[in-house]
Amino acid sequence: MERKINRREKECEEKHSNSEGSEQDKDYKTSLITLNVGGYLYITQKQTLTKYPDSFLEGIINGKIMCPFDADGHYFIDRDGLLFRHILNFLRNGELLLPEGFRENQLLAQEADFFQLKVLSDAVKSRWEREQLASRETTFLEITDSHDRSQGLRIFCNAPDFIAKIKSRIVLVSKSRLDGFPEEFSVSSNIIQFKYFIKSENGTRLVLKEDNTFVCTLETLKFEAIMMALKCGFRLLTSLDCSKGSIVHSDALHFIK
């Protein structure tokens, strides 16, 4: 008799445990929301969409705002499906994180306004204003000789990050060809200054020491800068000194997007 009672108690406990497990699974499934935004499906948690009270998404989830459904029963929102990934990432992370080279600030600001996310809208507009300010500031890099500053190259660009990229590349190339780095040249915020910079019959060369050990030509640096700019989507606006004809003979290069 005692064994039968224990068996029944065990069966009741298992049923209760299974019941609790199924209820938890049910609660978890109901917390997942699928949105159809302009034909793109997004699956996320209810708590993510309701993070900001009085937002458009919070209103939909909590029944404050009527929203149509697609053929599969998902909420349908007639907005830009590709840009919505940034809206959702903002809700998940609590901060604006955009890929490098993102250029759709105005469109994203419109989407933020539609979804009634003022914090995101302000963050996008602030980012756009910073980019506009940076685009008006021409940044330059000067590669010169410490003894004769008339010999060298200037690179102008309206993107500070590109100037930094070119500078690091030139330093890397020079370092690989200079045994005494950084003794043979100095690097500051906008200037790379070589210690020995001479002219020869084959053109201007950067040299390691007074014995004229070959390092690289200025023409090589110019081509390097131009190729990097084109790969990054910039265009050569003009040679700032066109009197010398060929680009490789100019004293300055000007890039813009």
Coordinates of C-alpha atoms in Angstrom, one line a residue:
M1 CA 0.0 0.0 0.0
E2 CA 2.8 2.4 0.9
R3 CA 4.6 1.7 -2.4
K4 CA 1.4 2.5 -4.3
I5 CA 1.0 5.8 -2.5
N6 CA 4.6 6.8 -3.2
R7 CA 4.2 5.9 -6.8
R8 CA 1.1 8.1 -7.1
E9 CA 2.9 11.0 -5.3
K10 CA 5.8 10.7 -7.8
E11 CA 3.4 10.7 -10.7
C12 CA 1.6 13.8 -9.4
E13 CA 5.0 15.5 -8.9
E14 CA 6.0 14.7 -12.5
K15 CA 2.7 16.0 -13.9
H16 CA 3.0 19.2 -11.9
S17 CA 6.6 19.6 -13.0
N18 CA 5.7 19.1 -16.7
S19 CA 2.8 21.4 -16.3
E20 CA 5.1 24.1 -14.9
G21 CA 7.6 23.5 -17.7
S22 CA 4.9 23.8 -20.4
E23 CA 3.6 27.0 -18.8
Q24 CA 7.1 28.5 -18.8
D25 CA 7.6 27.5 -22.5
K26 CA 4.2 29.1 -23.3
D27 CA 5.1 32.3 -21.5
Y28 CA 8.5 32.4 -23.3
K29 CA 6.9 31.9 -26.7
T30 CA 4.3 34.6 -26.1
S31 CA 7.1 37.0 -25.2
L32 CA 8.5 36.6 -28.7
I33 CA 7.1 39.1 -31.2
T34 CA 7.5 38.8 -35.0
L35 CA 7.3 42.1 -37.0
N36 CA 6.9 42.4 -40.7
V37 CA 8.5 45.8 -41.5
G38 CA 8.3 46.6 -45.2
G39 CA 8.6 42.9 -46.1
Y40 CA 11.4 42.1 -43.7
L41 CA 10.7 39.9 -40.8
Y42 CA 12.2 40.7 -37.3
I43 CA 11.8 38.5 -34.3
T44 CA 12.5 40.0 -30.9
Q45 CA 11.2 40.0 -27.3
K46 CA 8.2 41.9 -26.1
Q47 CA 10.3 43.7 -23.5
T48 CA 12.6 45.1 -26.2
L49 CA 9.8 46.6 -28.1
T50 CA 8.2 48.1 -25.0
K51 CA 11.4 49.6 -23.7
Y52 CA 10.4 53.2 -24.3
P53 CA 6.9 54.1 -23.0
D54 CA 4.6 56.0 -25.4
S55 CA 6.7 55.0 -28.4
F56 CA 4.9 53.6 -31.5
L57 CA 6.1 50.1 -30.9
E58 CA 5.1 50.1 -27.3
G59 CA 1.7 51.3 -28.3
I60 CA 1.2 48.5 -30.8
I61 CA 2.4 45.7 -28.4
N62 CA 0.2 47.0 -25.5
G63 CA -2.9 47.5 -27.7
K64 CA -2.9 51.3 -27.6
I65 CA -2.3 51.6 -31.4
M66 CA -4.2 49.5 -34.0
C67 CA -1.8 47.7 -36.4
P68 CA -2.7 45.6 -39.4
F69 CA -1.5 42.0 -39.7
D70 CA 0.1 40.2 -42.7
A71 CA -1.1 36.9 -44.1
D72 CA 0.8 35.0 -41.5
G73 CA -0.6 36.9 -38.6
H74 CA 2.5 39.1 -37.9
Y75 CA 2.3 42.8 -37.2
F76 CA 2.8 44.7 -40.4
I77 CA 4.5 48.1 -40.4
D78 CA 4.8 49.9 -43.7
R79 CA 8.2 51.4 -43.2
D80 CA 11.8 50.9 -44.4
G81 CA 12.6 47.3 -43.6
L82 CA 16.4 47.6 -44.0
L83 CA 16.7 50.7 -41.7
F84 CA 14.6 49.0 -39.1
R85 CA 17.6 46.9 -38.0
H86 CA 19.1 50.1 -36.6
I87 CA 15.9 50.9 -34.8
L88 CA 15.9 47.5 -33.2
N89 CA 19.6 47.5 -32.4
F90 CA 19.0 50.8 -30.6
L91 CA 16.2 49.3 -28.5
R92 CA 18.5 46.4 -27.7
N93 CA 21.6 48.3 -26.9
G94 CA 20.3 51.6 -25.6
E95 CA 22.8 53.5 -27.8
L96 CA 23.2 54.4 -31.5
L97 CA 25.7 52.0 -33.1
L98 CA 26.0 52.4 -36.9
P99 CA 28.3 50.7 -39.4
E100 CA 31.3 52.5 -40.8
G101 CA 30.5 54.7 -43.7
F102 CA 26.7 54.9 -42.9
R103 CA 25.3 57.8 -45.0
E104 CA 21.5 57.6 -44.4
N105 CA 21.3 59.8 -41.3
Q106 CA 18.3 61.8 -42.6
L107 CA 16.3 58.7 -43.5
L108 CA 17.1 57.2 -40.1
A109 CA 16.0 60.4 -38.4
Q110 CA 12.7 60.2 -40.2
E111 CA 12.2 56.6 -39.1
A112 CA 13.1 57.5 -35.5
D113 CA 10.5 60.3 -35.6
F114 CA 7.8 57.9 -37.0
F115 CA 8.5 55.3 -34.2
Q116 CA 8.3 58.2 -31.7
L117 CA 11.8 57.5 -30.3
K118 CA 12.9 61.0 -29.4
V119 CA 16.2 59.7 -27.8
L120 CA 17.2 58.0 -31.0
S121 CA 16.1 60.9 -33.1
D122 CA 18.3 63.3 -31.1
A123 CA 21.2 60.9 -31.3
V124 CA 20.9 60.6 -35.1
K125 CA 20.6 64.4 -35.6
S126 CA 23.6 65.0 -33.4
R127 CA 25.6 62.5 -35.4
W128 CA 24.6 64.1 -38.7
E129 CA 25.6 67.6 -37.4
R130 CA 29.0 66.3 -36.3
E131 CA 29.5 64.8 -39.8
Q132 CA 28.4 68.0 -41.5
L133 CA 30.9 70.0 -39.4
A134 CA 33.7 67.6 -40.1
S135 CA 33.0 67.7 -43.9
R136 CA 33.5 71.5 -43.8
E137 CA 36.9 71.1 -42.2
T138 CA 39.7 70.4 -44.6
T139 CA 42.3 68.1 -43.0
F140 CA 45.8 67.8 -44.4
L141 CA 48.9 65.6 -44.0
E142 CA 52.3 67.0 -44.9
I143 CA 55.3 64.8 -45.8
T144 CA 58.4 66.9 -45.7
D145 CA 62.1 67.2 -45.2
S146 CA 63.3 68.7 -41.9
H147 CA 66.1 70.6 -43.8
D148 CA 64.1 71.8 -46.8
R149 CA 60.3 72.1 -46.3
S150 CA 59.8 73.0 -50.0
Q151 CA 60.5 69.4 -50.8
G152 CA 57.6 67.1 -50.0
L153 CA 53.9 66.4 -50.5
R154 CA 50.7 67.6 -49.0
I155 CA 47.5 65.6 -48.9
F156 CA 44.2 67.4 -48.3
C157 CA 41.0 65.6 -47.5
N158 CA 37.6 66.5 -45.8
A159 CA 37.7 63.2 -43.8
P160 CA 40.0 63.2 -40.7
D161 CA 39.8 59.4 -40.4
F162 CA 41.1 59.0 -44.0
I163 CA 44.0 61.2 -43.2
A164 CA 44.8 59.1 -40.2
K165 CA 44.6 56.0 -42.3
I166 CA 47.0 57.3 -44.9
K167 CA 49.4 58.5 -42.2
S168 CA 49.5 55.1 -40.6
R169 CA 50.1 53.5 -43.9
I170 CA 53.0 55.7 -44.8
V171 CA 54.6 55.2 -41.4
L172 CA 54.2 51.5 -41.8
V173 CA 55.8 51.5 -45.3
S174 CA 58.6 53.7 -44.0
K175 CA 59.2 51.7 -40.9
S176 CA 59.5 48.5 -42.9
R177 CA 62.3 50.2 -44.9
L178 CA 64.1 52.0 -42.2
D179 CA 66.3 50.1 -39.7
G180 CA 66.5 53.0 -37.4
F181 CA 62.8 53.8 -36.9
P182 CA 61.8 56.2 -35.5
E183 CA 65.2 58.0 -35.4
E184 CA 65.2 58.8 -39.0
F185 CA 61.9 60.6 -39.1
S186 CA 59.3 62.1 -36.7
V187 CA 55.5 61.9 -36.7
S188 CA 53.2 64.5 -35.3
S189 CA 49.4 65.1 -35.7
N190 CA 49.6 66.3 -39.3
I191 CA 53.2 66.1 -40.3
I192 CA 55.6 63.3 -41.2
Q193 CA 59.1 64.8 -41.3
F194 CA 62.0 62.9 -42.7
K195 CA 65.5 63.6 -41.5
Y196 CA 67.2 63.2 -44.9
F197 CA 65.4 64.1 -48.0
I198 CA 67.6 64.6 -51.2
K199 CA 67.3 65.0 -54.9
S200 CA 69.0 62.7 -57.4
E201 CA 68.9 62.3 -61.2
N202 CA 66.2 59.7 -60.7
G203 CA 63.9 62.0 -58.8
T204 CA 63.4 62.9 -55.2
R205 CA 64.1 60.1 -52.8
L206 CA 63.8 59.4 -49.1
V207 CA 67.0 58.1 -47.8
L208 CA 68.1 56.2 -44.7
K209 CA 71.3 58.0 -44.0
E210 CA 73.9 60.3 -45.6
D211 CA 75.2 57.4 -47.7
N212 CA 72.1 57.8 -49.8
T213 CA 70.7 54.3 -49.1
F214 CA 67.4 54.1 -51.1
V215 CA 64.1 54.0 -49.3
C216 CA 61.3 55.0 -51.6
T217 CA 60.3 57.8 -54.0
L218 CA 57.8 60.5 -53.5
E219 CA 56.0 59.2 -56.6
T220 CA 55.5 55.9 -54.8
L221 CA 53.9 57.7 -51.8
K222 CA 51.6 59.7 -54.2
F223 CA 50.4 56.6 -56.0
E224 CA 49.9 54.9 -52.6
A225 CA 47.7 57.8 -51.4
I226 CA 45.7 57.9 -54.6
M227 CA 45.0 54.2 -54.6
M228 CA 43.9 54.2 -51.0
A229 CA 41.6 57.2 -51.7
L230 CA 39.9 55.5 -54.6
K231 CA 39.4 52.3 -52.7
C232 CA 37.8 54.2 -49.9
G233 CA 35.3 55.9 -52.3
F234 CA 37.1 59.3 -52.5
R235 CA 37.8 61.1 -55.8
L236 CA 40.7 63.3 -56.7
L237 CA 39.2 66.7 -56.8
T238 CA 42.2 68.4 -58.3
S239 CA 45.9 68.7 -58.0
L240 CA 46.4 71.9 -56.0
D241 CA 49.4 72.7 -58.1
C242 CA 48.5 71.9 -61.7
S243 CA 51.4 73.9 -63.2
K244 CA 53.6 70.8 -63.0
G245 CA 51.4 68.8 -65.3
S246 CA 51.3 65.1 -64.2
I247 CA 49.8 64.3 -60.8
V248 CA 53.0 62.6 -59.7
H249 CA 54.9 65.8 -60.2
S250 CA 52.4 67.9 -58.2
D251 CA 53.2 69.1 -54.6
A252 CA 49.7 68.4 -53.3
L253 CA 46.6 66.2 -53.7
H254 CA 43.1 67.0 -52.8
F255 CA 40.5 64.3 -52.1
I256 CA 36.8 64.6 -51.5
K257 CA 33.7 62.4 -51.2

